[in-house]
């Protein structure tokens, strides 16, 4: 009498799904991940993280197969189970982008960068979405964005130590998350100081390099963003200056330097309304700021 075939566990099904994904068999990977999800959910085991990973993995398969709507659904479910899971955010951003839902894609890419500044796919995504949204909505495109969530520091620390998810699509390849310990912060400070020295010498390109290296070590230091924004202004790289000021204001919503430097960049880009709004924010916090008063007068005369 033939032996009855042993049923596969959810972990075995997941592993089989991973192998199909690696082999480019995305439809079969979806099927295996679905079986694994069903088994785990039926088991009654409270394994939120494992379920979140399975949904994210199935989302990756959907994305590779061109099924962006299902990818978005699975990523959203994964993020409910593992808040701020960066791979689910990246996959959802890619799916939103493919469906030309650029505002939602921008929000997810920016959220990823709050978690880990060293993710090239997220930087590239932000740049693409910025260009697309500027073309569609003009200079005031930021006003039409959905809210960008603030990632709590506790989440950043826990995610930095979390085990990586199963194989991700090549377009979502990322550098390893690294915990920003005391040594990293110390190195970041030293690199920032080197950047400051270059600024005093008027060597803004070299300063940008140092500030960028510093942010790679500690992406939560507000003054490094505003310092690099100053360099970008000197190099006439106004969009980059605005991006850095945006990041600074995400970390410190009342940062006067960020508002002022973003206003300077917006003035050069002829974004009169945005420049006025930023200068009013400066003067609200510092009514006697002579530089802001003078710049506001100049901007108000613009046609």
PDB file of C-alpha atoms in Angstrom:
ATOM      1  CA  UNK A   1       0.000   0.000   0.000  1.00  0.00           C
ATOM      2  CA  UNK A   2       1.525   3.354  -1.015  1.00  0.00           C
ATOM      3  CA  UNK A   3       2.466   5.740   1.777  1.00  0.00           C
ATOM      4  CA  UNK A   4       0.299   8.817   2.178  1.00  0.00           C
ATOM      5  CA  UNK A   5       2.241  11.922   1.162  1.00  0.00           C
ATOM      6  CA  UNK A   6       3.056  14.148   4.127  1.00  0.00           C
ATOM      7  CA  UNK A   7       1.417  17.574   4.044  1.00  0.00           C
ATOM      8  CA  UNK A   8       3.811  20.471   3.761  1.00  0.00           C
ATOM      9  CA  UNK A   9       4.100  22.954   6.617  1.00  0.00           C
ATOM     10  CA  UNK A  10       3.683  26.687   6.072  1.00  0.00           C
ATOM     11  CA  UNK A  11       7.454  27.161   6.391  1.00  0.00           C
ATOM     12  CA  UNK A  12       8.117  24.523   3.701  1.00  0.00           C
ATOM     13  CA  UNK A  13       5.592  26.160   1.397  1.00  0.00           C
ATOM     14  CA  UNK A  14       7.223  29.520   2.006  1.00  0.00           C
ATOM     15  CA  UNK A  15      10.654  28.102   1.171  1.00  0.00           C
ATOM     16  CA  UNK A  16       9.267  26.528  -1.997  1.00  0.00           C
ATOM     17  CA  UNK A  17       7.781  29.910  -2.903  1.00  0.00           C
ATOM     18  CA  UNK A  18      11.162  31.552  -2.392  1.00  0.00           C
ATOM     19  CA  UNK A  19      12.788  29.019  -4.705  1.00  0.00           C
ATOM     20  CA  UNK A  20      10.172  29.602  -7.415  1.00  0.00           C
ATOM     21  CA  UNK A  21      10.677  33.355  -7.065  1.00  0.00           C
ATOM     22  CA  UNK A  22      14.428  32.959  -7.552  1.00  0.00           C
ATOM     23  CA  UNK A  23      13.752  30.829 -10.633  1.00  0.00           C
ATOM     24  CA  UNK A  24      11.479  33.486 -12.122  1.00  0.00           C
ATOM     25  CA  UNK A  25       8.353  31.339 -11.695  1.00  0.00           C
ATOM     26  CA  UNK A  26       6.290  34.155 -10.220  1.00  0.00           C
ATOM     27  CA  UNK A  27       2.841  32.639 -10.768  1.00  0.00           C
ATOM     28  CA  UNK A  28       3.795  29.448  -8.961  1.00  0.00           C
ATOM     29  CA  UNK A  29       5.443  31.527  -6.203  1.00  0.00           C
ATOM     30  CA  UNK A  30       2.136  33.352  -5.690  1.00  0.00           C
ATOM     31  CA  UNK A  31       0.348  30.002  -5.398  1.00  0.00           C
ATOM     32  CA  UNK A  32       2.812  28.648  -2.830  1.00  0.00           C
ATOM     33  CA  UNK A  33       2.859  31.836  -0.748  1.00  0.00           C
ATOM     34  CA  UNK A  34      -0.968  31.796  -0.779  1.00  0.00           C
ATOM     35  CA  UNK A  35      -1.018  28.232   0.555  1.00  0.00           C
ATOM     36  CA  UNK A  36       1.518  29.161   3.213  1.00  0.00           C
ATOM     37  CA  UNK A  37      -0.539  32.192   4.281  1.00  0.00           C
ATOM     38  CA  UNK A  38      -3.692  30.096   4.454  1.00  0.00           C
ATOM     39  CA  UNK A  39      -2.028  27.443   6.616  1.00  0.00           C
ATOM     40  CA  UNK A  40      -0.482  29.952   8.991  1.00  0.00           C
ATOM     41  CA  UNK A  41      -3.718  31.902   9.390  1.00  0.00           C
ATOM     42  CA  UNK A  42      -5.683  28.687  10.041  1.00  0.00           C
ATOM     43  CA  UNK A  43      -3.151  27.508  12.636  1.00  0.00           C
ATOM     44  CA  UNK A  44      -4.225  30.232  15.042  1.00  0.00           C
ATOM     45  CA  UNK A  45      -0.581  31.044  15.796  1.00  0.00           C
ATOM     46  CA  UNK A  46      -0.074  34.739  16.447  1.00  0.00           C
ATOM     47  CA  UNK A  47       2.879  35.191  14.143  1.00  0.00           C
ATOM     48  CA  UNK A  48       2.325  38.685  12.788  1.00  0.00           C
ATOM     49  CA  UNK A  49       5.883  39.100  11.554  1.00  0.00           C
ATOM     50  CA  UNK A  50       5.875  35.807   9.661  1.00  0.00           C
ATOM     51  CA  UNK A  51       2.534  36.648   8.068  1.00  0.00           C
ATOM     52  CA  UNK A  52       3.764  40.123   7.189  1.00  0.00           C
ATOM     53  CA  UNK A  53       6.794  38.634   5.444  1.00  0.00           C
ATOM     54  CA  UNK A  54       4.621  36.191   3.501  1.00  0.00           C
ATOM     55  CA  UNK A  55       2.320  38.952   2.277  1.00  0.00           C
ATOM     56  CA  UNK A  56       5.322  41.061   1.290  1.00  0.00           C
ATOM     57  CA  UNK A  57       6.887  38.135  -0.554  1.00  0.00           C
ATOM     58  CA  UNK A  58       3.650  37.431  -2.419  1.00  0.00           C
ATOM     59  CA  UNK A  59       3.468  41.144  -3.242  1.00  0.00           C
ATOM     60  CA  UNK A  60       6.953  40.903  -4.780  1.00  0.00           C
ATOM     61  CA  UNK A  61       5.746  38.049  -6.978  1.00  0.00           C
ATOM     62  CA  UNK A  62       2.656  39.999  -8.041  1.00  0.00           C
ATOM     63  CA  UNK A  63       4.856  42.984  -8.864  1.00  0.00           C
ATOM     64  CA  UNK A  64       7.176  40.884 -11.010  1.00  0.00           C
ATOM     65  CA  UNK A  65       4.139  39.399 -12.748  1.00  0.00           C
ATOM     66  CA  UNK A  66       2.725  42.860 -13.502  1.00  0.00           C
ATOM     67  CA  UNK A  67      -0.250  42.560 -11.143  1.00  0.00           C
ATOM     68  CA  UNK A  68       0.220  45.914  -9.430  1.00  0.00           C
ATOM     69  CA  UNK A  69      -3.235  46.135  -7.830  1.00  0.00           C
ATOM     70  CA  UNK A  70      -2.779  42.860  -5.954  1.00  0.00           C
ATOM     71  CA  UNK A  71       0.765  43.906  -5.043  1.00  0.00           C
ATOM     72  CA  UNK A  72      -0.576  47.065  -3.405  1.00  0.00           C
ATOM     73  CA  UNK A  73      -3.208  45.092  -1.466  1.00  0.00           C
ATOM     74  CA  UNK A  74      -0.639  42.620  -0.135  1.00  0.00           C
ATOM     75  CA  UNK A  75       1.839  45.359   0.767  1.00  0.00           C
ATOM     76  CA  UNK A  76      -0.854  47.238   2.684  1.00  0.00           C
ATOM     77  CA  UNK A  77      -1.743  44.055   4.598  1.00  0.00           C
ATOM     78  CA  UNK A  78       1.949  43.426   5.296  1.00  0.00           C
ATOM     79  CA  UNK A  79       2.352  46.979   6.619  1.00  0.00           C
ATOM     80  CA  UNK A  80      -0.596  46.486   8.964  1.00  0.00           C
ATOM     81  CA  UNK A  81       1.233  43.466  10.380  1.00  0.00           C
ATOM     82  CA  UNK A  82       4.742  44.993  10.295  1.00  0.00           C
ATOM     83  CA  UNK A  83       4.368  48.802  10.449  1.00  0.00           C
ATOM     84  CA  UNK A  84       6.958  50.608   8.310  1.00  0.00           C
ATOM     85  CA  UNK A  85       8.382  47.441   6.767  1.00  0.00           C
ATOM     86  CA  UNK A  86      10.683  49.024   4.215  1.00  0.00           C
ATOM     87  CA  UNK A  87      10.497  46.262   1.606  1.00  0.00           C
ATOM     88  CA  UNK A  88       6.688  46.355   1.582  1.00  0.00           C
ATOM     89  CA  UNK A  89       6.880  50.147   1.270  1.00  0.00           C
ATOM     90  CA  UNK A  90       9.304  49.900  -1.653  1.00  0.00           C
ATOM     91  CA  UNK A  91       7.204  47.310  -3.437  1.00  0.00           C
ATOM     92  CA  UNK A  92       4.028  49.316  -2.947  1.00  0.00           C
ATOM     93  CA  UNK A  93       5.794  52.457  -4.167  1.00  0.00           C
ATOM     94  CA  UNK A  94       6.905  50.617  -7.321  1.00  0.00           C
ATOM     95  CA  UNK A  95       3.359  49.388  -7.921  1.00  0.00           C
ATOM     96  CA  UNK A  96       1.894  52.859  -7.380  1.00  0.00           C
ATOM     97  CA  UNK A  97       4.462  54.267  -9.804  1.00  0.00           C
ATOM     98  CA  UNK A  98       3.606  51.658 -12.448  1.00  0.00           C
ATOM     99  CA  UNK A  99      -0.075  52.647 -12.096  1.00  0.00           C
ATOM    100  CA  UNK A 100       0.927  56.341 -12.379  1.00  0.00           C
ATOM    101  CA  UNK A 101      -0.274  57.031  -8.846  1.00  0.00           C
ATOM    102  CA  UNK A 102       2.749  59.250  -8.345  1.00  0.00           C
ATOM    103  CA  UNK A 103       1.681  61.052  -5.159  1.00  0.00           C
ATOM    104  CA  UNK A 104       1.223  57.797  -3.250  1.00  0.00           C
ATOM    105  CA  UNK A 105       4.483  56.459  -4.669  1.00  0.00           C
ATOM    106  CA  UNK A 106       6.330  59.614  -3.541  1.00  0.00           C
ATOM    107  CA  UNK A 107       4.974  59.246   0.006  1.00  0.00           C
ATOM    108  CA  UNK A 108       6.115  55.610   0.244  1.00  0.00           C
ATOM    109  CA  UNK A 109       9.576  56.343  -1.184  1.00  0.00           C
ATOM    110  CA  UNK A 110      10.038  59.243   1.271  1.00  0.00           C
ATOM    111  CA  UNK A 111       8.888  57.072   4.166  1.00  0.00           C
ATOM    112  CA  UNK A 112      11.510  54.471   3.250  1.00  0.00           C
ATOM    113  CA  UNK A 113      14.226  57.136   3.409  1.00  0.00           C
ATOM    114  CA  UNK A 114      13.171  58.014   6.949  1.00  0.00           C
ATOM    115  CA  UNK A 115      13.835  54.404   7.884  1.00  0.00           C
ATOM    116  CA  UNK A 116      17.167  54.110   6.072  1.00  0.00           C
ATOM    117  CA  UNK A 117      18.748  56.933   4.106  1.00  0.00           C
ATOM    118  CA  UNK A 118      21.086  54.499   2.322  1.00  0.00           C
ATOM    119  CA  UNK A 119      18.545  52.888  -0.014  1.00  0.00           C
ATOM    120  CA  UNK A 120      19.324  53.821  -3.640  1.00  0.00           C
ATOM    121  CA  UNK A 121      15.962  52.566  -4.968  1.00  0.00           C
ATOM    122  CA  UNK A 122      14.139  55.016  -2.693  1.00  0.00           C
ATOM    123  CA  UNK A 123      16.356  57.959  -3.680  1.00  0.00           C
ATOM    124  CA  UNK A 124      15.854  57.157  -7.361  1.00  0.00           C
ATOM    125  CA  UNK A 125      12.109  56.834  -6.813  1.00  0.00           C
ATOM    126  CA  UNK A 126      11.879  60.204  -5.067  1.00  0.00           C
ATOM    127  CA  UNK A 127      13.753  61.853  -7.933  1.00  0.00           C
ATOM    128  CA  UNK A 128      11.488  60.274 -10.562  1.00  0.00           C
ATOM    129  CA  UNK A 129       8.320  61.188  -8.667  1.00  0.00           C
ATOM    130  CA  UNK A 130       9.520  64.752  -8.075  1.00  0.00           C
ATOM    131  CA  UNK A 131      10.041  65.206 -11.822  1.00  0.00           C
ATOM    132  CA  UNK A 132       6.732  63.557 -12.735  1.00  0.00           C
ATOM    133  CA  UNK A 133       4.713  65.554 -10.200  1.00  0.00           C
ATOM    134  CA  UNK A 134       6.400  68.830 -11.162  1.00  0.00           C
ATOM    135  CA  UNK A 135       5.470  68.159 -14.784  1.00  0.00           C
ATOM    136  CA  UNK A 136       1.870  67.344 -13.841  1.00  0.00           C
ATOM    137  CA  UNK A 137       1.088  69.829 -11.051  1.00  0.00           C
ATOM    138  CA  UNK A 138       3.717  72.524 -11.484  1.00  0.00           C
ATOM    139  CA  UNK A 139       5.729  74.201  -8.706  1.00  0.00           C
ATOM    140  CA  UNK A 140       3.013  73.724  -6.067  1.00  0.00           C
ATOM    141  CA  UNK A 141       2.883  69.924  -6.443  1.00  0.00           C
ATOM    142  CA  UNK A 142       3.786  69.370  -2.792  1.00  0.00           C
ATOM    143  CA  UNK A 143       0.521  70.968  -1.699  1.00  0.00           C
ATOM    144  CA  UNK A 144      -1.401  68.086  -3.276  1.00  0.00           C
ATOM    145  CA  UNK A 145       0.521  65.301  -1.539  1.00  0.00           C
ATOM    146  CA  UNK A 146      -1.109  62.995   1.014  1.00  0.00           C
ATOM    147  CA  UNK A 147       0.424  63.272   4.506  1.00  0.00           C
ATOM    148  CA  UNK A 148       3.845  61.660   4.857  1.00  0.00           C
ATOM    149  CA  UNK A 149       3.954  59.615   8.072  1.00  0.00           C
ATOM    150  CA  UNK A 150       6.694  60.261  10.599  1.00  0.00           C
ATOM    151  CA  UNK A 151       8.616  57.098  11.427  1.00  0.00           C
ATOM    152  CA  UNK A 152       9.156  56.846  15.205  1.00  0.00           C
ATOM    153  CA  UNK A 153      12.747  56.385  16.351  1.00  0.00           C
ATOM    154  CA  UNK A 154      11.761  53.170  18.129  1.00  0.00           C
ATOM    155  CA  UNK A 155      10.587  51.739  14.811  1.00  0.00           C
ATOM    156  CA  UNK A 156      13.832  52.761  13.082  1.00  0.00           C
ATOM    157  CA  UNK A 157      15.888  51.021  15.742  1.00  0.00           C
ATOM    158  CA  UNK A 158      13.842  47.814  15.699  1.00  0.00           C
ATOM    159  CA  UNK A 159      13.772  47.642  11.903  1.00  0.00           C
ATOM    160  CA  UNK A 160      17.501  48.221  11.728  1.00  0.00           C
ATOM    161  CA  UNK A 161      17.961  44.994  13.661  1.00  0.00           C
ATOM    162  CA  UNK A 162      15.152  43.000  12.021  1.00  0.00           C
ATOM    163  CA  UNK A 163      15.911  40.022   9.870  1.00  0.00           C
ATOM    164  CA  UNK A 164      15.717  40.800   6.193  1.00  0.00           C
ATOM    165  CA  UNK A 165      12.719  39.591   4.229  1.00  0.00           C
ATOM    166  CA  UNK A 166      12.853  36.891   1.559  1.00  0.00           C
ATOM    167  CA  UNK A 167      14.459  37.640  -1.823  1.00  0.00           C
ATOM    168  CA  UNK A 168      13.367  41.017  -3.131  1.00  0.00           C
ATOM    169  CA  UNK A 169      13.077  42.086  -6.765  1.00  0.00           C
ATOM    170  CA  UNK A 170      16.311  43.413  -8.237  1.00  0.00           C
ATOM    171  CA  UNK A 171      14.851  46.885  -8.627  1.00  0.00           C
ATOM    172  CA  UNK A 172      14.266  46.931  -4.902  1.00  0.00           C
ATOM    173  CA  UNK A 173      17.788  45.909  -3.953  1.00  0.00           C
ATOM    174  CA  UNK A 174      18.900  47.757  -0.860  1.00  0.00           C
ATOM    175  CA  UNK A 175      21.933  48.146   1.280  1.00  0.00           C
ATOM    176  CA  UNK A 176      21.877  46.414   4.651  1.00  0.00           C
ATOM    177  CA  UNK A 177      20.232  48.300   7.467  1.00  0.00           C
ATOM    178  CA  UNK A 178      22.791  49.239  10.072  1.00  0.00           C
ATOM    179  CA  UNK A 179      22.094  50.269  13.589  1.00  0.00           C
ATOM    180  CA  UNK A 180      23.256  53.825  14.126  1.00  0.00           C
ATOM    181  CA  UNK A 181      25.259  53.394  17.299  1.00  0.00           C
ATOM    182  CA  UNK A 182      27.533  55.838  19.127  1.00  0.00           C
ATOM    183  CA  UNK A 183      30.446  55.162  16.765  1.00  0.00           C
ATOM    184  CA  UNK A 184      28.333  55.981  13.700  1.00  0.00           C
ATOM    185  CA  UNK A 185      27.097  59.208  15.293  1.00  0.00           C
ATOM    186  CA  UNK A 186      30.659  60.161  16.230  1.00  0.00           C
ATOM    187  CA  UNK A 187      31.862  59.482  12.677  1.00  0.00           C
ATOM    188  CA  UNK A 188      28.942  61.467  11.266  1.00  0.00           C
ATOM    189  CA  UNK A 189      29.853  64.455  13.413  1.00  0.00           C
ATOM    190  CA  UNK A 190      33.493  64.318  12.292  1.00  0.00           C
ATOM    191  CA  UNK A 191      32.472  64.155   8.618  1.00  0.00           C
ATOM    192  CA  UNK A 192      30.097  67.084   9.107  1.00  0.00           C
ATOM    193  CA  UNK A 193      32.905  69.134  10.622  1.00  0.00           C
ATOM    194  CA  UNK A 194      35.085  68.324   7.597  1.00  0.00           C
ATOM    195  CA  UNK A 195      32.249  69.566   5.418  1.00  0.00           C
ATOM    196  CA  UNK A 196      32.046  72.780   7.443  1.00  0.00           C
ATOM    197  CA  UNK A 197      35.751  73.385   6.850  1.00  0.00           C
ATOM    198  CA  UNK A 198      35.249  73.043   3.086  1.00  0.00           C
ATOM    199  CA  UNK A 199      32.321  75.497   3.234  1.00  0.00           C
ATOM    200  CA  UNK A 200      34.551  78.098   4.904  1.00  0.00           C
ATOM    201  CA  UNK A 201      37.029  77.616   2.055  1.00  0.00           C
ATOM    202  CA  UNK A 202      34.271  78.032  -0.523  1.00  0.00           C
ATOM    203  CA  UNK A 203      34.729  74.449  -1.752  1.00  0.00           C
ATOM    204  CA  UNK A 204      31.057  73.545  -1.841  1.00  0.00           C
ATOM    205  CA  UNK A 205      31.294  70.401  -3.985  1.00  0.00           C
ATOM    206  CA  UNK A 206      33.732  68.825  -1.544  1.00  0.00           C
ATOM    207  CA  UNK A 207      31.516  69.945   1.332  1.00  0.00           C
ATOM    208  CA  UNK A 208      28.520  68.214  -0.267  1.00  0.00           C
ATOM    209  CA  UNK A 209      30.526  64.974  -0.458  1.00  0.00           C
ATOM    210  CA  UNK A 210      31.375  65.153   3.244  1.00  0.00           C
ATOM    211  CA  UNK A 211      27.816  66.016   4.289  1.00  0.00           C
ATOM    212  CA  UNK A 212      26.496  63.137   2.184  1.00  0.00           C
ATOM    213  CA  UNK A 213      28.942  60.737   3.853  1.00  0.00           C
ATOM    214  CA  UNK A 214      27.895  62.126   7.241  1.00  0.00           C
ATOM    215  CA  UNK A 215      24.210  61.508   6.517  1.00  0.00           C
ATOM    216  CA  UNK A 216      25.089  57.951   5.522  1.00  0.00           C
ATOM    217  CA  UNK A 217      26.222  57.455   9.121  1.00  0.00           C
ATOM    218  CA  UNK A 218      23.477  59.470  10.812  1.00  0.00           C
ATOM    219  CA  UNK A 219      20.488  60.430   8.628  1.00  0.00           C
ATOM    220  CA  UNK A 220      18.684  62.126  11.537  1.00  0.00           C
ATOM    221  CA  UNK A 221      20.991  65.144  11.982  1.00  0.00           C
ATOM    222  CA  UNK A 222      18.984  68.210  10.909  1.00  0.00           C
ATOM    223  CA  UNK A 223      21.897  70.647  10.604  1.00  0.00           C
ATOM    224  CA  UNK A 224      23.672  68.388   8.111  1.00  0.00           C
ATOM    225  CA  UNK A 225      20.686  68.686   5.766  1.00  0.00           C
ATOM    226  CA  UNK A 226      20.516  72.466   6.111  1.00  0.00           C
ATOM    227  CA  UNK A 227      24.286  72.760   5.653  1.00  0.00           C
ATOM    228  CA  UNK A 228      24.180  70.663   2.498  1.00  0.00           C
ATOM    229  CA  UNK A 229      21.211  72.706   1.278  1.00  0.00           C
ATOM    230  CA  UNK A 230      23.366  75.839   1.635  1.00  0.00           C
ATOM    231  CA  UNK A 231      26.007  74.214  -0.550  1.00  0.00           C
ATOM    232  CA  UNK A 232      23.439  73.207  -3.148  1.00  0.00           C
ATOM    233  CA  UNK A 233      22.254  76.823  -3.274  1.00  0.00           C
ATOM    234  CA  UNK A 234      25.817  77.970  -3.950  1.00  0.00           C
ATOM    235  CA  UNK A 235      26.108  75.320  -6.690  1.00  0.00           C
ATOM    236  CA  UNK A 236      22.770  76.438  -8.193  1.00  0.00           C
ATOM    237  CA  UNK A 237      21.329  72.967  -7.538  1.00  0.00           C
ATOM    238  CA  UNK A 238      18.031  74.362  -6.332  1.00  0.00           C
ATOM    239  CA  UNK A 239      15.871  71.231  -6.474  1.00  0.00           C
ATOM    240  CA  UNK A 240      18.432  69.335  -4.421  1.00  0.00           C
ATOM    241  CA  UNK A 241      18.455  72.205  -1.903  1.00  0.00           C
ATOM    242  CA  UNK A 242      14.675  71.972  -1.606  1.00  0.00           C
ATOM    243  CA  UNK A 243      14.843  68.213  -1.042  1.00  0.00           C
ATOM    244  CA  UNK A 244      17.324  68.672   1.803  1.00  0.00           C
ATOM    245  CA  UNK A 245      15.199  71.387   3.396  1.00  0.00           C
ATOM    246  CA  UNK A 246      12.181  69.088   3.132  1.00  0.00           C
ATOM    247  CA  UNK A 247      14.104  66.401   5.019  1.00  0.00           C
ATOM    248  CA  UNK A 248      15.207  68.881   7.676  1.00  0.00           C
ATOM    249  CA  UNK A 249      11.613  70.009   8.187  1.00  0.00           C
ATOM    250  CA  UNK A 250      10.444  66.425   8.508  1.00  0.00           C
ATOM    251  CA  UNK A 251      12.809  66.120  11.455  1.00  0.00           C
ATOM    252  CA  UNK A 252      12.252  69.620  12.848  1.00  0.00           C
ATOM    253  CA  UNK A 253       9.028  71.221  11.618  1.00  0.00           C
ATOM    254  CA  UNK A 254      10.001  74.705  12.862  1.00  0.00           C
ATOM    255  CA  UNK A 255      13.572  74.849  11.566  1.00  0.00           C
ATOM    256  CA  UNK A 256      14.145  78.448  10.470  1.00  0.00           C
ATOM    257  CA  UNK A 257      17.221  77.739   8.335  1.00  0.00           C
ATOM    258  CA  UNK A 258      15.352  75.067   6.392  1.00  0.00           C
ATOM    259  CA  UNK A 259      12.433  77.408   5.699  1.00  0.00           C
ATOM    260  CA  UNK A 260      14.746  80.251   4.701  1.00  0.00           C
ATOM    261  CA  UNK A 261      16.980  78.180   2.417  1.00  0.00           C
ATOM    262  CA  UNK A 262      13.993  76.522   0.796  1.00  0.00           C
ATOM    263  CA  UNK A 263      12.578  79.991   0.171  1.00  0.00           C
ATOM    264  CA  UNK A 264      15.873  81.002  -1.479  1.00  0.00           C
ATOM    265  CA  UNK A 265      15.719  77.953  -3.743  1.00  0.00           C
ATOM    266  CA  UNK A 266      12.066  78.526  -4.585  1.00  0.00           C
ATOM    267  CA  UNK A 267      12.842  82.144  -5.464  1.00  0.00           C
ATOM    268  CA  UNK A 268      15.489  81.027  -7.951  1.00  0.00           C
ATOM    269  CA  UNK A 269      13.054  78.490  -9.438  1.00  0.00           C
ATOM    270  CA  UNK A 270      10.408  81.245  -9.764  1.00  0.00           C
ATOM    271  CA  UNK A 271       8.125  79.468  -7.278  1.00  0.00           C
ATOM    272  CA  UNK A 272       6.817  82.734  -5.852  1.00  0.00           C
ATOM    273  CA  UNK A 273       3.945  81.330  -3.791  1.00  0.00           C
ATOM    274  CA  UNK A 274       6.076  78.641  -2.140  1.00  0.00           C
ATOM    275  CA  UNK A 275       8.855  81.124  -1.380  1.00  0.00           C
ATOM    276  CA  UNK A 276       6.409  83.531   0.273  1.00  0.00           C
ATOM    277  CA  UNK A 277       4.907  80.727   2.370  1.00  0.00           C
ATOM    278  CA  UNK A 278       8.348  79.685   3.603  1.00  0.00           C
ATOM    279  CA  UNK A 279       9.387  83.238   4.434  1.00  0.00           C
ATOM    280  CA  UNK A 280       6.149  83.812   6.331  1.00  0.00           C
ATOM    281  CA  UNK A 281       6.978  80.686   8.345  1.00  0.00           C
ATOM    282  CA  UNK A 282      10.401  82.162   9.157  1.00  0.00           C
ATOM    283  CA  UNK A 283       8.903  85.484  10.249  1.00  0.00           C
ATOM    284  CA  UNK A 284       6.224  83.753  12.306  1.00  0.00           C
ATOM    285  CA  UNK A 285       8.962  82.176  14.417  1.00  0.00           C
ATOM    286  CA  UNK A 286      11.439  85.055  14.166  1.00  0.00           C
ATOM    287  CA  UNK A 287       9.614  88.356  13.403  1.00  0.00           C
ATOM    288  CA  UNK A 288      12.846  90.382  13.507  1.00  0.00           C
ATOM    289  CA  UNK A 289      14.722  88.297  10.958  1.00  0.00           C
ATOM    290  CA  UNK A 290      16.050  91.052   8.676  1.00  0.00           C
ATOM    291  CA  UNK A 291      17.300  88.675   5.977  1.00  0.00           C
ATOM    292  CA  UNK A 292      13.863  87.069   5.679  1.00  0.00           C
ATOM    293  CA  UNK A 293      12.152  90.470   5.578  1.00  0.00           C
ATOM    294  CA  UNK A 294      14.440  91.619   2.781  1.00  0.00           C
ATOM    295  CA  UNK A 295      14.045  88.432   0.772  1.00  0.00           C
ATOM    296  CA  UNK A 296      10.257  88.585   1.198  1.00  0.00           C
ATOM    297  CA  UNK A 297      10.221  92.067  -0.306  1.00  0.00           C
ATOM    298  CA  UNK A 298      12.254  90.815  -3.275  1.00  0.00           C
ATOM    299  CA  UNK A 299       9.994  87.841  -3.831  1.00  0.00           C
ATOM    300  CA  UNK A 300       6.810  89.942  -3.603  1.00  0.00           C
ATOM    301  CA  UNK A 301       8.119  92.093  -6.477  1.00  0.00           C
ATOM    302  CA  UNK A 302       8.519  89.056  -8.698  1.00  0.00           C
ATOM    303  CA  UNK A 303       6.088  88.734 -11.593  1.00  0.00           C
TER     304      UNK A 303
END
